[in-house]
CSV table of C-alpha atoms and ligand atoms in Angstrom, one decimal:
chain,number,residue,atom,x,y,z
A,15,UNK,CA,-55.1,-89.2,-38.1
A,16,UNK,CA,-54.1,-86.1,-36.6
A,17,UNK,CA,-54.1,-83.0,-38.7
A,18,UNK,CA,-52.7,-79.6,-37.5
A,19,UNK,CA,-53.2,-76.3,-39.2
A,20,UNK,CA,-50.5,-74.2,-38.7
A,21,UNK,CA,-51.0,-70.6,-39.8
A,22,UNK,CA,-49.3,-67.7,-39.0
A,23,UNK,CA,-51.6,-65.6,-41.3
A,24,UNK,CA,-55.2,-67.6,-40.4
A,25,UNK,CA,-58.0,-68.4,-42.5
A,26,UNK,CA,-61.1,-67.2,-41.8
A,27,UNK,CA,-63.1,-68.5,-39.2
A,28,UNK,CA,-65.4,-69.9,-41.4
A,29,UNK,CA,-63.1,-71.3,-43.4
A,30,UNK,CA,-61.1,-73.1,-40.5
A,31,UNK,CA,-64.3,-74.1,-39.1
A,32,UNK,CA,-65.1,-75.5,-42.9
A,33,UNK,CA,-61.6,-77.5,-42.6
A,34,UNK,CA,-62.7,-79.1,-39.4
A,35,UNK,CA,-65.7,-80.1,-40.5
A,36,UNK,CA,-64.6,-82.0,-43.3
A,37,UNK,CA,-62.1,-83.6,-41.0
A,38,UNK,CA,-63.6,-84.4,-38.3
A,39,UNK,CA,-66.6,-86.3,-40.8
A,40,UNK,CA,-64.0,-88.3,-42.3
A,41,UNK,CA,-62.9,-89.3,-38.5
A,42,UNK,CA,-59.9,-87.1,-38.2
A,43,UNK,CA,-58.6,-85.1,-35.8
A,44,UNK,CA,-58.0,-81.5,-36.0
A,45,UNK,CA,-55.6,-79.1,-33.8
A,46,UNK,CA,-55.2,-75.3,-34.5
A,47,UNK,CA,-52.1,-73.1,-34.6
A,48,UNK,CA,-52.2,-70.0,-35.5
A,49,UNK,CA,-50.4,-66.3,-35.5
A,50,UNK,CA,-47.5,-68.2,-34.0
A,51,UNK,CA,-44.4,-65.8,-32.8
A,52,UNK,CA,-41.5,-67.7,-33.6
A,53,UNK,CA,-40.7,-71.1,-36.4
A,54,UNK,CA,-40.2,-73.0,-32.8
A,55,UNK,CA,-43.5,-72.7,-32.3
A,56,UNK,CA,-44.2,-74.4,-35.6
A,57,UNK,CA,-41.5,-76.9,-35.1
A,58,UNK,CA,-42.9,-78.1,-31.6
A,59,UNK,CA,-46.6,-78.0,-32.4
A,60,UNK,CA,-45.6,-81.1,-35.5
A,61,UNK,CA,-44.5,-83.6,-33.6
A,62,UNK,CA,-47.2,-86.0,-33.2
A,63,UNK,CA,-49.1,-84.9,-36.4
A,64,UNK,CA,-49.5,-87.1,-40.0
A,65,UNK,CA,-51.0,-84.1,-41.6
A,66,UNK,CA,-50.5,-80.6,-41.8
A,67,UNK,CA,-52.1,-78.1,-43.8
A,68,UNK,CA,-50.2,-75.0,-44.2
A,69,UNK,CA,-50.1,-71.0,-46.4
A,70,UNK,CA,-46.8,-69.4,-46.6
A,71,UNK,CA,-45.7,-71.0,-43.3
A,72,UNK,CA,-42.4,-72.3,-44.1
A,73,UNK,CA,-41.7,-76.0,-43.5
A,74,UNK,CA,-37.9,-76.3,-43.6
A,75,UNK,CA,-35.8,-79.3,-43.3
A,76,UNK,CA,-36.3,-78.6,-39.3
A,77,UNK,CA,-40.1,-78.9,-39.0
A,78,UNK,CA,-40.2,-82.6,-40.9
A,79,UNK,CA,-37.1,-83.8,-38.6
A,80,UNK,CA,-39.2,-82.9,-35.7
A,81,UNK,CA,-42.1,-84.7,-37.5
A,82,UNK,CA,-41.8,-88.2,-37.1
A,83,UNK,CA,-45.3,-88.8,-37.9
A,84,UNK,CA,-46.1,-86.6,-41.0
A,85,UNK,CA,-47.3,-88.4,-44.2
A,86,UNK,CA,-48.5,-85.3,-46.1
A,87,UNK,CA,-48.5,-81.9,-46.2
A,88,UNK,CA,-50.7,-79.2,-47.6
A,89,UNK,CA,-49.9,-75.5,-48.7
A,90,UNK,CA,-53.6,-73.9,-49.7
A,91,UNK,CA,-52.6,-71.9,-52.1
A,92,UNK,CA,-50.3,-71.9,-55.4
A,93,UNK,CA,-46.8,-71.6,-54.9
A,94,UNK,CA,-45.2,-74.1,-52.8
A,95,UNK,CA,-41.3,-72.4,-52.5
A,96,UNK,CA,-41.8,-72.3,-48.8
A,97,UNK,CA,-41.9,-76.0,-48.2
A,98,UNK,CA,-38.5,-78.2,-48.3
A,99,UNK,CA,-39.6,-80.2,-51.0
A,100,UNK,CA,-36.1,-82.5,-50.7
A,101,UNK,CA,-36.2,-82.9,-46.9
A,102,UNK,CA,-40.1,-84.0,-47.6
A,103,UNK,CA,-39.2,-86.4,-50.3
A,104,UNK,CA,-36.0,-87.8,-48.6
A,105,UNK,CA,-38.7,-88.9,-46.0
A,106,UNK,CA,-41.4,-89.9,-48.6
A,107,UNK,CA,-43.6,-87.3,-47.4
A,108,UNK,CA,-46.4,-86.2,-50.0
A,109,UNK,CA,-46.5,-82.6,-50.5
A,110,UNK,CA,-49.6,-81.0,-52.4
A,111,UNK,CA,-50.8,-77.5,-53.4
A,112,UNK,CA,-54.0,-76.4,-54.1
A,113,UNK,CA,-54.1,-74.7,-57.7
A,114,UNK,CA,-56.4,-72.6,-58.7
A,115,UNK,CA,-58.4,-71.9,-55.3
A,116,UNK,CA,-57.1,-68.7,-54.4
A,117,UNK,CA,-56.3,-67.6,-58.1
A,118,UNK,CA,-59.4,-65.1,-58.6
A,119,UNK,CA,-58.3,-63.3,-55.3
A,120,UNK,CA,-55.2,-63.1,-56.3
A,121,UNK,CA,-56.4,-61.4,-59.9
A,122,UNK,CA,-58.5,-59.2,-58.2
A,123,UNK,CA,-55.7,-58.0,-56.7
A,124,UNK,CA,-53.6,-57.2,-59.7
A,125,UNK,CA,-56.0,-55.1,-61.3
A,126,UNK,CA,-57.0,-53.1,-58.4
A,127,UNK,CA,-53.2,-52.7,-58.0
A,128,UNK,CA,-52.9,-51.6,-61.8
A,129,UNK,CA,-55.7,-48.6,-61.0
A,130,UNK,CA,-54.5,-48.2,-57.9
A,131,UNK,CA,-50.9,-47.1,-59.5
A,132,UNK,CA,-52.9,-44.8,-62.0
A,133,UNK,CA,-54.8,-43.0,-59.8
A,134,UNK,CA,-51.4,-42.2,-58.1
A,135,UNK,CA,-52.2,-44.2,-54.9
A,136,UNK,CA,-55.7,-42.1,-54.3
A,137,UNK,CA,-54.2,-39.3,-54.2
A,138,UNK,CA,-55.7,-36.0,-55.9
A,139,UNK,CA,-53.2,-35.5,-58.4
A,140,UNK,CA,-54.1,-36.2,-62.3
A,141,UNK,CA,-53.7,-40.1,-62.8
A,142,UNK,CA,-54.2,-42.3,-65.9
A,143,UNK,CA,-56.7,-45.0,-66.9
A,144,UNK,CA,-56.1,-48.9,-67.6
A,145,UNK,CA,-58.2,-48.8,-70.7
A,146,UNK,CA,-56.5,-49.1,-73.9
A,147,UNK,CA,-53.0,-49.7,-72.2
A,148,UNK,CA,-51.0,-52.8,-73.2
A,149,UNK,CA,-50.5,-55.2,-70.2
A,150,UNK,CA,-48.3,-58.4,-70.5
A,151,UNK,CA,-48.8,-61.1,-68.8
A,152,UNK,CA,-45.9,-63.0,-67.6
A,153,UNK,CA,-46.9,-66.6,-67.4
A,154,UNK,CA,-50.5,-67.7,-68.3
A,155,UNK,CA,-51.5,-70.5,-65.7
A,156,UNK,CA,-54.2,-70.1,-63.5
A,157,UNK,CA,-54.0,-66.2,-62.2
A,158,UNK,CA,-52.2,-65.2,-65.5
A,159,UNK,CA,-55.7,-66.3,-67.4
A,160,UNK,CA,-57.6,-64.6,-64.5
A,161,UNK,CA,-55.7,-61.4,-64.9
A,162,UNK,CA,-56.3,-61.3,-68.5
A,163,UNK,CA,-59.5,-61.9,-68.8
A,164,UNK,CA,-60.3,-59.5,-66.3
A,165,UNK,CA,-57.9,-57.1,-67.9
A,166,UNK,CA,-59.8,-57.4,-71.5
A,167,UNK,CA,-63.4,-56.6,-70.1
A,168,UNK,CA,-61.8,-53.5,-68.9
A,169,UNK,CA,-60.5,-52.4,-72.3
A,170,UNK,CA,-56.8,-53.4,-72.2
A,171,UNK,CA,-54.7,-55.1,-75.0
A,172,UNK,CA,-54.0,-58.4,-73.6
A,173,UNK,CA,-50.0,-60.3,-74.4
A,174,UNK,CA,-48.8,-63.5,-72.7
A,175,UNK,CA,-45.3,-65.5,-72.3
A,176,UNK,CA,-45.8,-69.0,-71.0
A,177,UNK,CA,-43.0,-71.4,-72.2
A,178,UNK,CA,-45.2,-73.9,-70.8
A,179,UNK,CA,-48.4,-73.3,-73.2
A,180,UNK,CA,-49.2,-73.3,-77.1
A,181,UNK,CA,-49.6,-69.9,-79.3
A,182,UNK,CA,-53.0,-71.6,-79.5
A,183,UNK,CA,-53.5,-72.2,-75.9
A,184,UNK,CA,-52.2,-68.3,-75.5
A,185,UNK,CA,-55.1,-67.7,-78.0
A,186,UNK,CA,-57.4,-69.6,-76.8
A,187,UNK,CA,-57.4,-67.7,-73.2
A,188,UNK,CA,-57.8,-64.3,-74.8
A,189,UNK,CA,-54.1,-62.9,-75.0
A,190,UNK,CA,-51.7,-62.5,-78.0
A,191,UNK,CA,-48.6,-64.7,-77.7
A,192,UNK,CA,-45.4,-63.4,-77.2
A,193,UNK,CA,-42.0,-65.4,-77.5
A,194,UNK,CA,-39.7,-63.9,-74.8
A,195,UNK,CA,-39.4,-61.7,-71.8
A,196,UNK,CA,-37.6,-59.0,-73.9
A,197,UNK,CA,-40.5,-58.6,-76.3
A,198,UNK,CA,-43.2,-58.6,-73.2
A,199,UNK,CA,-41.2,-55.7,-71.5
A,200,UNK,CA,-40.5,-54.0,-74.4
A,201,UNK,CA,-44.2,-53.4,-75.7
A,202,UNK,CA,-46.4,-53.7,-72.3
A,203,UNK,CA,-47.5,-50.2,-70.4
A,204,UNK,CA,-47.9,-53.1,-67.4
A,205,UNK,CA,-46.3,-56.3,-66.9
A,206,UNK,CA,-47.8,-58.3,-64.2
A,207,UNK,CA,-45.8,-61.1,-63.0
A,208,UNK,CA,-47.6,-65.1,-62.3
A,209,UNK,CA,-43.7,-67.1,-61.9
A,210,UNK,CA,-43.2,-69.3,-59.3
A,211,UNK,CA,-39.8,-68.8,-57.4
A,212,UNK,CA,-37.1,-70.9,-58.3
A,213,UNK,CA,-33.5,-71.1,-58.7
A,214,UNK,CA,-34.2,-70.4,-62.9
A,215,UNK,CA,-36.3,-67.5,-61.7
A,216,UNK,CA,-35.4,-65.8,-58.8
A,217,UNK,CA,-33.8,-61.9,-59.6
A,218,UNK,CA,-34.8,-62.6,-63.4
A,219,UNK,CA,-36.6,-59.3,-63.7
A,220,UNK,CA,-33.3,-57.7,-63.8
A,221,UNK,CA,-32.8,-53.7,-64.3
A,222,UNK,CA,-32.1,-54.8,-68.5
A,223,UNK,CA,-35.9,-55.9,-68.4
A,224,UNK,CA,-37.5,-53.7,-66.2
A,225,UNK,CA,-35.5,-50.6,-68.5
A,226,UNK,CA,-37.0,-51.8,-71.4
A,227,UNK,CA,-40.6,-51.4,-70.5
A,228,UNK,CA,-42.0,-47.5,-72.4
A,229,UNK,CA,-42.4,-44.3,-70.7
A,230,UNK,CA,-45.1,-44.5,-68.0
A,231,UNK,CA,-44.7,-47.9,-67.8
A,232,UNK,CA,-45.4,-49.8,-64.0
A,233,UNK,CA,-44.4,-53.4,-62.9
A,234,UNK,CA,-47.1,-55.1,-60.9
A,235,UNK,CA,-45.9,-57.9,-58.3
A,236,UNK,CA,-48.3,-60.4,-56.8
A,237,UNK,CA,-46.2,-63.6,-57.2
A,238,UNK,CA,-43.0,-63.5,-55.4
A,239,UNK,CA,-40.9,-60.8,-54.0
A,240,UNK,CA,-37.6,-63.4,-55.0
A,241,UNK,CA,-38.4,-62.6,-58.5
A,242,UNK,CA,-37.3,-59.0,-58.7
A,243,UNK,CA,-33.5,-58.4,-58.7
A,244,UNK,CA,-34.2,-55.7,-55.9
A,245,UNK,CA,-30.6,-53.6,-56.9
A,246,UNK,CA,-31.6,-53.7,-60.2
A,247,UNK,CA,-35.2,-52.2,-59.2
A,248,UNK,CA,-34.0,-49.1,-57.6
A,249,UNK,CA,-31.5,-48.8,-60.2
A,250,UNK,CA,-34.4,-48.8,-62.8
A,251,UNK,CA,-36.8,-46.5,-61.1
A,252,UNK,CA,-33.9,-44.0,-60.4
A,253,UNK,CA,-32.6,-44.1,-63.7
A,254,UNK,CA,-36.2,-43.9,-65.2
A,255,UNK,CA,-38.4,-41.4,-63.6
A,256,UNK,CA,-41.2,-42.4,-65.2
A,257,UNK,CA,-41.5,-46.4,-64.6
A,258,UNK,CA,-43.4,-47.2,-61.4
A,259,UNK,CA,-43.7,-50.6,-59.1
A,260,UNK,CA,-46.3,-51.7,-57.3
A,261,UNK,CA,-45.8,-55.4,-55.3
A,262,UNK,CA,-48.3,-57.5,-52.7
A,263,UNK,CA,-44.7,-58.7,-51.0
A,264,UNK,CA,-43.1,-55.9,-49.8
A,265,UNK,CA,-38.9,-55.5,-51.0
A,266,UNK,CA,-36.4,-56.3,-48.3
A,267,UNK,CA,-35.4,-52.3,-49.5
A,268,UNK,CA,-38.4,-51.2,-49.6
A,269,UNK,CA,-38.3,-48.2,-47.2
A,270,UNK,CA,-35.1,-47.0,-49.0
A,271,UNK,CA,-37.5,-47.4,-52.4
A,272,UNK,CA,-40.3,-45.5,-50.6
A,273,UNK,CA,-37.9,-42.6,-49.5
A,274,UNK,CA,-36.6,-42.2,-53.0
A,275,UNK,CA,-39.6,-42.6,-55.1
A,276,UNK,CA,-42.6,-42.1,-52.9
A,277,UNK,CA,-46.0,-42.5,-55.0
A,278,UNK,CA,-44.2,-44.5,-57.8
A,279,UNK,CA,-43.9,-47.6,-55.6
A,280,UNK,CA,-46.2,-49.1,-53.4
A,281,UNK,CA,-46.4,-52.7,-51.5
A,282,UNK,CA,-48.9,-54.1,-48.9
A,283,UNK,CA,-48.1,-54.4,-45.5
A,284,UNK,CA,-49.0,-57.6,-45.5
A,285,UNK,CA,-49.3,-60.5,-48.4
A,286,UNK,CA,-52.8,-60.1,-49.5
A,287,UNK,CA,-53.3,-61.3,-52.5
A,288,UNK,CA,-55.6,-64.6,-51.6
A,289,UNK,CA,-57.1,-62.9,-48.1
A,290,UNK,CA,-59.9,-63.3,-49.3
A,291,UNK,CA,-62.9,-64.9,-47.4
A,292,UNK,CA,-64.1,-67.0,-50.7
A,293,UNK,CA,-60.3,-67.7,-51.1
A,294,UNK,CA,-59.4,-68.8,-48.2
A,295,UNK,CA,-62.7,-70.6,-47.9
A,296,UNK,CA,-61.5,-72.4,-50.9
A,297,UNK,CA,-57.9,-73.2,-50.9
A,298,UNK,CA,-59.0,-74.1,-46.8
A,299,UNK,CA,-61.6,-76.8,-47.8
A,300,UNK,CA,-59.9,-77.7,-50.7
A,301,UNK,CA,-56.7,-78.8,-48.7
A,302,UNK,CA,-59.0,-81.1,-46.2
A,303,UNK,CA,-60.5,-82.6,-49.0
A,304,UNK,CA,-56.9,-83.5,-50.3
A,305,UNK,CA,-55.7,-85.0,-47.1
A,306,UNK,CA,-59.5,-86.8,-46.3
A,307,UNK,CA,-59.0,-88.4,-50.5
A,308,UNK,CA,-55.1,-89.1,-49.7
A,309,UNK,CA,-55.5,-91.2,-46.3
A,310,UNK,CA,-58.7,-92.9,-47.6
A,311,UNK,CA,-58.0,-93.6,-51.3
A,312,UNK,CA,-54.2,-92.9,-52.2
A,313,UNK,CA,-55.2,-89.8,-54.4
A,314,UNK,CA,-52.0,-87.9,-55.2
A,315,UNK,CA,-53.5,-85.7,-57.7
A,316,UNK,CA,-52.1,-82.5,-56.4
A,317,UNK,CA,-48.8,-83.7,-55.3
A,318,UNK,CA,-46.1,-81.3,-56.2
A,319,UNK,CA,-42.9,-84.1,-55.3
A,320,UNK,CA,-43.4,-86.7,-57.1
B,24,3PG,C1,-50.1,-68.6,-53.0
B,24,3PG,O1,-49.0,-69.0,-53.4
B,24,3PG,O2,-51.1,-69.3,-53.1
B,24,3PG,C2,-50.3,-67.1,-52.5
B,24,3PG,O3,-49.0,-66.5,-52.4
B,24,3PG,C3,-51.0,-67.1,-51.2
B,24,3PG,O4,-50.3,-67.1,-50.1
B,24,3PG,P1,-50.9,-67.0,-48.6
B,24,3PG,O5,-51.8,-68.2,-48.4
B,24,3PG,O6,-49.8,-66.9,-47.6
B,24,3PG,O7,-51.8,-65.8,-48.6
């Protein structure tokens, strides 16, 4: 089968190499594109593959209509919001993530962020330290636990909301369970945010919320930008001098936000959270395993539209 990788932010060149390898042993064949200009680039380079193994490169209803051939696709990495997961489905594409191979990258992230903010973005002036501050968690999968647990060894109180999971499973990963999104703003000097983007979720963390968190609070983003209502945002930080946000995908006003509230916000120029060589070594292999297992056995394991 013929497998393209189409990144516009690249893995490593280990990991890519890593990718190839595995496909190429299991008698596939593997084409390259990557830091591609423009979508068409991504809609012409599909159209003789079966496979395609993707990050946030978004496969809209476009790219599988000019895919005649494509059986599955993989995003290495979590969230999958950037892949028409209808317009796959209505062609019985498979469609697969990778969880949980980028999710200590991501982590990482979020607690560097978290000092980062403190420290007042390395600048001289007096900052604050992580230890002893409440953090909620807002959803406890697979960077959530990370996050906490992470969080903990350095000294902070750990609270999670995860519809999804038990008091006990809470428990069981370290945090102290809380039972809705008002109670984890209200009592968290950080809240860092693990949701996926979806219709339920996108602009939920509203200005109501944000206002809630206590003085000194900060809002750290390394799921999706989506999730923030972005009016109610500024409305927060300009109505509350002290609350501060700090994001790995950077607001569509996030200039405006800069201008208006300098060292209390702060987001990457780029989305960073799994550029990371062991991450993208992981999520990388792991998605060649996937499609290798798929075309040889059936294994759907990961499949995300079933
Ligand atoms: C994910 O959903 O796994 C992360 O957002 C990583 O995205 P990336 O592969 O584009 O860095």
């Amino acid at each position: 089968m013929k497998v393209l990788i189409a990144t516009q932010k690249p893995f490593s060149a280990a990991a890519v190499k890593g990718i190839q390898e595995i496909l190429v042993a299991a008698g596939h064949e593997c084409v390259l594109l990557e830091k591609y200009a423009e979508q068409a680039d991504l809609v012409a380079a599909v159209s003789d593959v079966e496979a395609l193994i993707i990050r946030s490169d978004k496969v809209t209803a476009e790219v599988i209509a000019a895919a005649p051939k494509l059986r599955i696709v993989v995003r290495a990495g979590a969230g999958f919001d950037n892949v028409d997961l209808a317009a796959a489905s209505a062609r019985g594409i498979v469609v697969m993530n990778t969880p949980g191979q980028n999710s200590n990258a991501v982590a990482e992230l979020a607690i560097a962020m978290m000092i980062y903010m403190c420290r007042t973005q390395f600048t001289p002036a007096t900052g604050c330290e992580i230890q002893g501050k409440k953090l909620g968690i807002q959803a406890f999968g697979n960077v959530g636990r990370l996050v906490g647990a992470k969080a903990k060894a350095l000294g902070m109180e750990i609270c999670a909301l995860d519809p999804f999971l038990t008091d006990a499973q809470i428990e069981a990963g370290g945090a102290t369970p809380v039972h809705s999104v008002e109670e984890l703003y209200s009592g968290a000097d950080f809240v860092s945010i693990h949701i996926p983007a979806l219709p339920a979720t996108i602009k939920s963390i509203n200005y109501e919320l944000i206002t809630r968190m206590p003085k000194g609070a900060c809002l750290v983003n390394t799921a999706r930008k989506e999730v923030v209502d972005e009016e109610g945002l500024e409305r927060a930080l300009t109505d509350r001098p002290d609350l501060k946000y700090v994001t790995d995908v950077a607001p569509d006003n996030y200039e405006a936000l800069r201008e208006k509230f300098g060292l209390r916000v702060f987001a990457t120029p780029k989305k960073m959270g799994a550029q990371t060589a062991e991450a993208n070594m992981n999520a990388g292999l792991a998605a060649a395993r996937q499609i290798v297992d798929y075309f040889a056995t059936g294994n759907t394991r990961f499949q995300v539209n079933k």
